[in-house]
């Protein structure tokens, strides 16, 4: 088991461009979470999936953000028309249903110029 | 309203000494869970320890222990015999509600520096 992986690790983009991040959870984990962490803050919840169903979305997830987990395995997080305020570390985590421990990936650091 | 409060932006400790990182929480749920995560400069969040609200004993994991005081709504992390590799950001987090893992709410973190 290689743990949670995220790609890319770093992304620099110009304001207004679209970006997509990928998260591969631990293979048997059916829950997948996305968090955003800005400088000097703790991670903030964005959304989570149980299998392919998106069960909860934060108010932080504006209509420019969309997340999918089409086959209940990997997930993608897309940000359209990026803004400088989107610059942050985007963290993915996975867990088994009814398990309290969430395993985090290394994150994707987004810089919007 | 802030649900997790970590009042220490930074802490310093000498190698081999013990250190306590403070965390207070706010919830009206009877069932909840409290977590501590370590985030080194590489960025990955590393799970350290968990305490369920109904657990009667304080959680321990190796050099980490959680000092859970339910009436005071505090869940302080104690690291014994600090090592240089313990230097990192430490985040307290809470899961509310019944059942398994749902979203976590994190505090702002405490930066721990272990001095040789």
PDB file of C-alpha atoms in Angstrom:
ATOM      1  CA  UNK A   1       0.000   0.000   0.000  1.00  0.00           C
ATOM      2  CA  UNK A   2       1.603   3.250  -1.140  1.00  0.00           C
ATOM      3  CA  UNK A   3      -0.647   5.670   0.727  1.00  0.00           C
ATOM      4  CA  UNK A   4      -2.579   8.623  -0.663  1.00  0.00           C
ATOM      5  CA  UNK A   5      -0.970  10.232  -3.691  1.00  0.00           C
ATOM      6  CA  UNK A   6      -1.673  13.602  -5.256  1.00  0.00           C
ATOM      7  CA  UNK A   7      -0.647  15.059  -8.599  1.00  0.00           C
ATOM      8  CA  UNK A   8       0.771  17.439  -9.432  1.00  0.00           C
ATOM      9  CA  UNK A   9       2.689  18.397  -6.303  1.00  0.00           C
ATOM     10  CA  UNK A  10       3.045  21.981  -7.464  1.00  0.00           C
ATOM     11  CA  UNK A  11       1.089  24.023  -9.970  1.00  0.00           C
ATOM     12  CA  UNK A  12       1.702  27.584 -11.051  1.00  0.00           C
ATOM     13  CA  UNK A  13      -0.988  29.123 -13.196  1.00  0.00           C
ATOM     14  CA  UNK A  14      -2.094  32.505 -14.400  1.00  0.00           C
ATOM     15  CA  UNK A  15      -5.248  34.113 -13.129  1.00  0.00           C
ATOM     16  CA  UNK A  16      -8.235  33.082 -15.184  1.00  0.00           C
ATOM     17  CA  UNK A  17      -6.879  29.685 -16.198  1.00  0.00           C
ATOM     18  CA  UNK A  18      -8.474  26.381 -15.232  1.00  0.00           C
ATOM     19  CA  UNK A  19      -6.581  23.795 -13.201  1.00  0.00           C
ATOM     20  CA  UNK A  20      -7.280  20.193 -12.271  1.00  0.00           C
ATOM     21  CA  UNK A  21      -5.762  18.168  -9.458  1.00  0.00           C
ATOM     22  CA  UNK A  22      -5.880  14.434  -8.972  1.00  0.00           C
ATOM     23  CA  UNK A  23      -6.004  12.372  -5.804  1.00  0.00           C
ATOM     24  CA  UNK A  24      -5.500   8.606  -5.598  1.00  0.00           C
ATOM     25  CA  UNK A  25      -6.664   7.298  -2.213  1.00  0.00           C
ATOM     26  CA  UNK A  26      -5.532   4.172  -0.425  1.00  0.00           C
ATOM     27  CA  UNK A  27      -7.051   1.411  -2.513  1.00  0.00           C
ATOM     28  CA  UNK A  28      -9.586  -0.061  -0.085  1.00  0.00           C
ATOM     29  CA  UNK A  29     -10.722   3.308   1.313  1.00  0.00           C
ATOM     30  CA  UNK A  30     -14.221   4.244   0.242  1.00  0.00           C
ATOM     31  CA  UNK A  31     -14.234   7.763   1.719  1.00  0.00           C
ATOM     32  CA  UNK A  32     -12.281  10.602   0.146  1.00  0.00           C
ATOM     33  CA  UNK A  33     -11.943  14.186   1.380  1.00  0.00           C
ATOM     34  CA  UNK A  34     -10.627  17.428  -0.028  1.00  0.00           C
ATOM     35  CA  UNK A  35      -9.285  20.199   2.214  1.00  0.00           C
ATOM     36  CA  UNK A  36      -7.700  23.562   1.458  1.00  0.00           C
ATOM     37  CA  UNK A  37      -4.937  25.056   3.567  1.00  0.00           C
ATOM     38  CA  UNK A  38      -3.859  28.674   3.251  1.00  0.00           C
ATOM     39  CA  UNK A  39      -0.702  30.082   4.774  1.00  0.00           C
ATOM     40  CA  UNK A  40      -0.775  30.193   8.550  1.00  0.00           C
ATOM     41  CA  UNK A  41      -4.061  28.325   8.842  1.00  0.00           C
ATOM     42  CA  UNK A  42      -5.206  24.806   9.486  1.00  0.00           C
ATOM     43  CA  UNK A  43      -6.819  22.810   6.686  1.00  0.00           C
ATOM     44  CA  UNK A  44     -10.427  23.707   5.853  1.00  0.00           C
ATOM     45  CA  UNK A  45     -12.895  21.103   4.664  1.00  0.00           C
ATOM     46  CA  UNK A  46     -14.073  21.426   1.063  1.00  0.00           C
ATOM     47  CA  UNK A  47     -15.961  18.252   0.210  1.00  0.00           C
ATOM     48  CA  UNK A  48     -16.131  14.523   0.699  1.00  0.00           C
ATOM     49  CA  UNK A  49     -17.169  11.416  -1.168  1.00  0.00           C
ATOM     50  CA  UNK A  50     -18.345   8.033  -0.095  1.00  0.00           C
ATOM     51  CA  UNK A  51     -17.615   5.809  -3.047  1.00  0.00           C
ATOM     52  CA  UNK A  52     -18.710   7.883  -6.036  1.00  0.00           C
ATOM     53  CA  UNK A  53     -21.333   9.909  -4.165  1.00  0.00           C
ATOM     54  CA  UNK A  54     -20.460  13.443  -3.104  1.00  0.00           C
ATOM     55  CA  UNK A  55     -22.053  13.622   0.323  1.00  0.00           C
ATOM     56  CA  UNK A  56     -21.121  17.056   1.587  1.00  0.00           C
ATOM     57  CA  UNK A  57     -19.804  20.320   0.198  1.00  0.00           C
ATOM     58  CA  UNK A  58     -18.542  23.311   2.139  1.00  0.00           C
ATOM     59  CA  UNK A  59     -19.733  26.852   1.462  1.00  0.00           C
ATOM     60  CA  UNK A  60     -16.078  27.464   0.598  1.00  0.00           C
ATOM     61  CA  UNK A  61     -16.639  25.443  -2.555  1.00  0.00           C
ATOM     62  CA  UNK A  62     -17.872  28.138  -4.907  1.00  0.00           C
ATOM     63  CA  UNK A  63     -19.357  27.366  -8.289  1.00  0.00           C
ATOM     64  CA  UNK A  64     -15.888  27.685  -9.809  1.00  0.00           C
ATOM     65  CA  UNK A  65     -14.896  24.522  -7.964  1.00  0.00           C
ATOM     66  CA  UNK A  66     -16.028  21.059  -8.920  1.00  0.00           C
ATOM     67  CA  UNK A  67     -14.971  17.676  -7.629  1.00  0.00           C
ATOM     68  CA  UNK A  68     -15.648  14.240  -9.026  1.00  0.00           C
ATOM     69  CA  UNK A  69     -14.988  10.662  -8.133  1.00  0.00           C
ATOM     70  CA  UNK A  70     -16.485   8.870 -11.103  1.00  0.00           C
ATOM     71  CA  UNK A  71     -15.711   5.253 -10.279  1.00  0.00           C
ATOM     72  CA  UNK A  72     -15.311   5.545  -6.560  1.00  0.00           C
ATOM     73  CA  UNK A  73     -11.528   5.340  -6.818  1.00  0.00           C
ATOM     74  CA  UNK A  74      -9.467   8.426  -7.745  1.00  0.00           C
ATOM     75  CA  UNK A  75     -10.892  11.933  -7.501  1.00  0.00           C
ATOM     76  CA  UNK A  76     -10.308  15.172  -9.362  1.00  0.00           C
ATOM     77  CA  UNK A  77     -10.740  18.722  -8.130  1.00  0.00           C
ATOM     78  CA  UNK A  78     -11.109  21.352 -10.827  1.00  0.00           C
ATOM     79  CA  UNK A  79     -10.932  25.096 -10.326  1.00  0.00           C
ATOM     80  CA  UNK A  80     -12.212  27.221 -13.181  1.00  0.00           C
ATOM     81  CA  UNK A  81     -11.203  30.828 -13.809  1.00  0.00           C
ATOM     82  CA  UNK A  82      -8.619  30.770 -11.040  1.00  0.00           C
ATOM     83  CA  UNK A  83      -8.180  33.808  -8.803  1.00  0.00           C
ATOM     84  CA  UNK A  84      -5.209  34.833  -6.691  1.00  0.00           C
ATOM     85  CA  UNK A  85      -7.199  33.947  -3.590  1.00  0.00           C
ATOM     86  CA  UNK A  86      -7.227  30.327  -4.744  1.00  0.00           C
ATOM     87  CA  UNK A  87      -3.507  30.079  -4.014  1.00  0.00           C
ATOM     88  CA  UNK A  88      -3.239  27.436  -1.316  1.00  0.00           C
ATOM     89  CA  UNK A  89      -2.256  23.870  -0.547  1.00  0.00           C
ATOM     90  CA  UNK A  90      -4.983  21.431  -1.597  1.00  0.00           C
ATOM     91  CA  UNK A  91      -4.957  18.311   0.540  1.00  0.00           C
ATOM     92  CA  UNK A  92      -6.678  15.028  -0.127  1.00  0.00           C
ATOM     93  CA  UNK A  93      -7.391  12.408   2.527  1.00  0.00           C
ATOM     94  CA  UNK A  94      -9.020   9.006   2.542  1.00  0.00           C
ATOM     95  CA  UNK A  95     -10.505   6.702   5.119  1.00  0.00           C
ATOM     96  CA  UNK A  96     -12.524   3.568   5.556  1.00  0.00           C
ATOM     97  CA  UNK A  97     -16.183   4.034   6.349  1.00  0.00           C
ATOM     98  CA  UNK A  98     -16.689   3.993  10.123  1.00  0.00           C
ATOM     99  CA  UNK A  99     -13.002   4.529  10.763  1.00  0.00           C
ATOM    100  CA  UNK A 100     -11.958   7.716  12.500  1.00  0.00           C
ATOM    101  CA  UNK A 101      -8.513   7.997  10.960  1.00  0.00           C
ATOM    102  CA  UNK A 102      -8.069  10.033   7.803  1.00  0.00           C
ATOM    103  CA  UNK A 103      -4.852   9.452   5.876  1.00  0.00           C
ATOM    104  CA  UNK A 104      -3.578  12.541   4.089  1.00  0.00           C
ATOM    105  CA  UNK A 105      -1.676  12.859   0.852  1.00  0.00           C
ATOM    106  CA  UNK A 106       1.288  15.209   0.337  1.00  0.00           C
ATOM    107  CA  UNK A 107      -0.903  17.949  -1.130  1.00  0.00           C
ATOM    108  CA  UNK A 108      -0.866  20.036  -4.292  1.00  0.00           C
ATOM    109  CA  UNK A 109       0.450  23.559  -3.835  1.00  0.00           C
ATOM    110  CA  UNK A 110      -1.304  25.973  -6.189  1.00  0.00           C
ATOM    111  CA  UNK A 111       0.116  29.401  -6.958  1.00  0.00           C
ATOM    112  CA  UNK A 112      -2.012  31.762  -9.016  1.00  0.00           C
ATOM    113  CA  UNK A 113      -0.061  34.667 -10.499  1.00  0.00           C
TER     114      UNK A 113
ATOM    115  CA  UNK B   1     -17.659  30.498  15.870  1.00  0.00           C
ATOM    116  CA  UNK B   2     -14.209  29.045  16.362  1.00  0.00           C
ATOM    117  CA  UNK B   3     -14.626  25.378  17.174  1.00  0.00           C
ATOM    118  CA  UNK B   4     -10.986  24.517  17.793  1.00  0.00           C
ATOM    119  CA  UNK B   5      -8.712  26.970  19.549  1.00  0.00           C
ATOM    120  CA  UNK B   6      -4.970  26.626  19.749  1.00  0.00           C
ATOM    121  CA  UNK B   7      -3.664  29.596  21.695  1.00  0.00           C
ATOM    122  CA  UNK B   8       0.058  28.958  21.249  1.00  0.00           C
ATOM    123  CA  UNK B   9       1.284  30.113  17.825  1.00  0.00           C
ATOM    124  CA  UNK B  10       4.775  28.876  18.698  1.00  0.00           C
ATOM    125  CA  UNK B  11       6.426  26.752  21.347  1.00  0.00           C
ATOM    126  CA  UNK B  12      10.043  25.973  22.098  1.00  0.00           C
ATOM    127  CA  UNK B  13      11.361  22.955  23.969  1.00  0.00           C
ATOM    128  CA  UNK B  14      14.760  21.512  24.718  1.00  0.00           C
ATOM    129  CA  UNK B  15      15.576  18.126  23.281  1.00  0.00           C
ATOM    130  CA  UNK B  16      14.629  15.263  25.645  1.00  0.00           C
ATOM    131  CA  UNK B  17      12.181  17.414  27.619  1.00  0.00           C
ATOM    132  CA  UNK B  18       8.397  17.094  27.598  1.00  0.00           C
ATOM    133  CA  UNK B  19       6.099  19.700  26.057  1.00  0.00           C
ATOM    134  CA  UNK B  20       2.350  20.317  26.184  1.00  0.00           C
ATOM    135  CA  UNK B  21       0.461  21.817  23.265  1.00  0.00           C
ATOM    136  CA  UNK B  22      -2.897  23.295  24.172  1.00  0.00           C
ATOM    137  CA  UNK B  23      -6.216  22.732  22.453  1.00  0.00           C
ATOM    138  CA  UNK B  24      -9.719  23.709  23.483  1.00  0.00           C
ATOM    139  CA  UNK B  25     -12.842  22.861  21.549  1.00  0.00           C
ATOM    140  CA  UNK B  26     -16.465  23.861  21.328  1.00  0.00           C
ATOM    141  CA  UNK B  27     -19.300  21.490  20.519  1.00  0.00           C
ATOM    142  CA  UNK B  28     -22.818  20.717  21.646  1.00  0.00           C
ATOM    143  CA  UNK B  29     -22.635  17.132  20.415  1.00  0.00           C
ATOM    144  CA  UNK B  30     -22.322  14.312  22.935  1.00  0.00           C
ATOM    145  CA  UNK B  31     -20.420  12.165  20.457  1.00  0.00           C
ATOM    146  CA  UNK B  32     -17.307  13.609  18.900  1.00  0.00           C
ATOM    147  CA  UNK B  33     -13.671  12.805  18.308  1.00  0.00           C
ATOM    148  CA  UNK B  34     -10.501  14.774  18.816  1.00  0.00           C
ATOM    149  CA  UNK B  35      -7.338  14.384  16.796  1.00  0.00           C
ATOM    150  CA  UNK B  36      -3.805  15.654  16.676  1.00  0.00           C
ATOM    151  CA  UNK B  37      -1.890  15.845  13.418  1.00  0.00           C
ATOM    152  CA  UNK B  38       1.736  16.759  12.768  1.00  0.00           C
ATOM    153  CA  UNK B  39       2.681  18.689   9.641  1.00  0.00           C
ATOM    154  CA  UNK B  40       6.398  18.859   8.890  1.00  0.00           C
ATOM    155  CA  UNK B  41       7.764  21.351   6.392  1.00  0.00           C
ATOM    156  CA  UNK B  42       7.142  18.821   3.604  1.00  0.00           C
ATOM    157  CA  UNK B  43       3.422  19.522   4.021  1.00  0.00           C
ATOM    158  CA  UNK B  44       1.949  16.087   4.633  1.00  0.00           C
ATOM    159  CA  UNK B  45      -0.449  15.757   7.574  1.00  0.00           C
ATOM    160  CA  UNK B  46       0.599  12.877   9.824  1.00  0.00           C
ATOM    161  CA  UNK B  47      -1.964  11.399  12.215  1.00  0.00           C
ATOM    162  CA  UNK B  48      -0.642  11.202  15.778  1.00  0.00           C
ATOM    163  CA  UNK B  49      -3.433  10.370  18.200  1.00  0.00           C
ATOM    164  CA  UNK B  50      -7.215  10.146  18.610  1.00  0.00           C
ATOM    165  CA  UNK B  51      -9.572  10.535  21.564  1.00  0.00           C
ATOM    166  CA  UNK B  52     -13.259   9.673  21.397  1.00  0.00           C
ATOM    167  CA  UNK B  53     -15.635  11.641  23.584  1.00  0.00           C
ATOM    168  CA  UNK B  54     -16.802   8.477  25.340  1.00  0.00           C
ATOM    169  CA  UNK B  55     -13.311   7.124  25.935  1.00  0.00           C
ATOM    170  CA  UNK B  56     -12.691   7.069  29.667  1.00  0.00           C
ATOM    171  CA  UNK B  57      -8.936   6.701  29.460  1.00  0.00           C
ATOM    172  CA  UNK B  58      -6.628   9.292  27.964  1.00  0.00           C
ATOM    173  CA  UNK B  59      -5.247   8.139  24.631  1.00  0.00           C
ATOM    174  CA  UNK B  60      -1.559   7.303  24.342  1.00  0.00           C
ATOM    175  CA  UNK B  61       0.576   6.446  21.328  1.00  0.00           C
ATOM    176  CA  UNK B  62       4.233   5.986  22.088  1.00  0.00           C
ATOM    177  CA  UNK B  63       5.664   9.357  23.139  1.00  0.00           C
ATOM    178  CA  UNK B  64       2.332  11.087  22.504  1.00  0.00           C
ATOM    179  CA  UNK B  65      -0.473  11.305  25.022  1.00  0.00           C
ATOM    180  CA  UNK B  66      -3.683  13.275  24.965  1.00  0.00           C
ATOM    181  CA  UNK B  67      -4.724  14.978  28.186  1.00  0.00           C
ATOM    182  CA  UNK B  68      -8.508  14.930  27.750  1.00  0.00           C
ATOM    183  CA  UNK B  69     -10.500  17.071  30.177  1.00  0.00           C
ATOM    184  CA  UNK B  70     -14.091  16.814  29.000  1.00  0.00           C
ATOM    185  CA  UNK B  71     -15.620  19.276  31.461  1.00  0.00           C
ATOM    186  CA  UNK B  72     -13.092  21.930  30.464  1.00  0.00           C
ATOM    187  CA  UNK B  73     -13.386  20.977  26.777  1.00  0.00           C
ATOM    188  CA  UNK B  74      -9.661  20.650  26.427  1.00  0.00           C
ATOM    189  CA  UNK B  75      -7.568  18.067  24.606  1.00  0.00           C
ATOM    190  CA  UNK B  76      -3.937  18.937  25.116  1.00  0.00           C
ATOM    191  CA  UNK B  77      -1.169  16.974  23.415  1.00  0.00           C
ATOM    192  CA  UNK B  78       1.798  15.947  25.541  1.00  0.00           C
ATOM    193  CA  UNK B  79       4.998  14.946  23.781  1.00  0.00           C
ATOM    194  CA  UNK B  80       7.499  13.273  26.075  1.00  0.00           C
ATOM    195  CA  UNK B  81      11.256  13.106  25.485  1.00  0.00           C
ATOM    196  CA  UNK B  82      11.207  15.592  22.583  1.00  0.00           C
ATOM    197  CA  UNK B  83      13.379  14.850  19.570  1.00  0.00           C
ATOM    198  CA  UNK B  84      14.755  17.202  16.926  1.00  0.00           C
ATOM    199  CA  UNK B  85      12.483  15.520  14.408  1.00  0.00           C
ATOM    200  CA  UNK B  86       9.450  16.655  16.382  1.00  0.00           C
ATOM    201  CA  UNK B  87       9.950  20.193  15.088  1.00  0.00           C
ATOM    202  CA  UNK B  88       6.854  20.827  12.982  1.00  0.00           C
ATOM    203  CA  UNK B  89       3.382  22.375  12.971  1.00  0.00           C
ATOM    204  CA  UNK B  90       0.872  20.576  15.161  1.00  0.00           C
ATOM    205  CA  UNK B  91      -2.854  20.767  14.522  1.00  0.00           C
ATOM    206  CA  UNK B  92      -5.707  19.842  16.794  1.00  0.00           C
ATOM    207  CA  UNK B  93      -8.906  18.789  15.009  1.00  0.00           C
ATOM    208  CA  UNK B  94     -12.418  17.655  15.844  1.00  0.00           C
ATOM    209  CA  UNK B  95     -14.933  15.389  14.187  1.00  0.00           C
ATOM    210  CA  UNK B  96     -18.520  15.906  15.255  1.00  0.00           C
ATOM    211  CA  UNK B  97     -21.353  13.453  15.169  1.00  0.00           C
ATOM    212  CA  UNK B  98     -21.917   9.750  15.325  1.00  0.00           C
ATOM    213  CA  UNK B  99     -20.469   7.042  13.196  1.00  0.00           C
ATOM    214  CA  UNK B 100     -17.231   7.080  11.329  1.00  0.00           C
ATOM    215  CA  UNK B 101     -15.074   9.742   9.865  1.00  0.00           C
ATOM    216  CA  UNK B 102     -16.738  12.784   8.405  1.00  0.00           C
ATOM    217  CA  UNK B 103     -15.214  16.205   8.015  1.00  0.00           C
ATOM    218  CA  UNK B 104     -12.555  17.418  10.380  1.00  0.00           C
ATOM    219  CA  UNK B 105     -12.429  20.947  11.744  1.00  0.00           C
ATOM    220  CA  UNK B 106      -8.877  22.095  12.439  1.00  0.00           C
ATOM    221  CA  UNK B 107      -7.346  24.722  14.672  1.00  0.00           C
ATOM    222  CA  UNK B 108      -4.767  27.202  13.425  1.00  0.00           C
ATOM    223  CA  UNK B 109      -1.886  25.131  14.682  1.00  0.00           C
ATOM    224  CA  UNK B 110       1.138  25.485  16.924  1.00  0.00           C
ATOM    225  CA  UNK B 111       4.662  25.600  15.570  1.00  0.00           C
ATOM    226  CA  UNK B 112       6.927  23.494  17.761  1.00  0.00           C
ATOM    227  CA  UNK B 113      10.672  23.994  17.676  1.00  0.00           C
ATOM    228  CA  UNK B 114      12.902  21.497  19.456  1.00  0.00           C
ATOM    229  CA  UNK B 115      16.280  22.930  20.368  1.00  0.00           C
ATOM    230  CA  UNK B 116      19.400  20.751  20.692  1.00  0.00           C
TER     231      UNK B 116
END
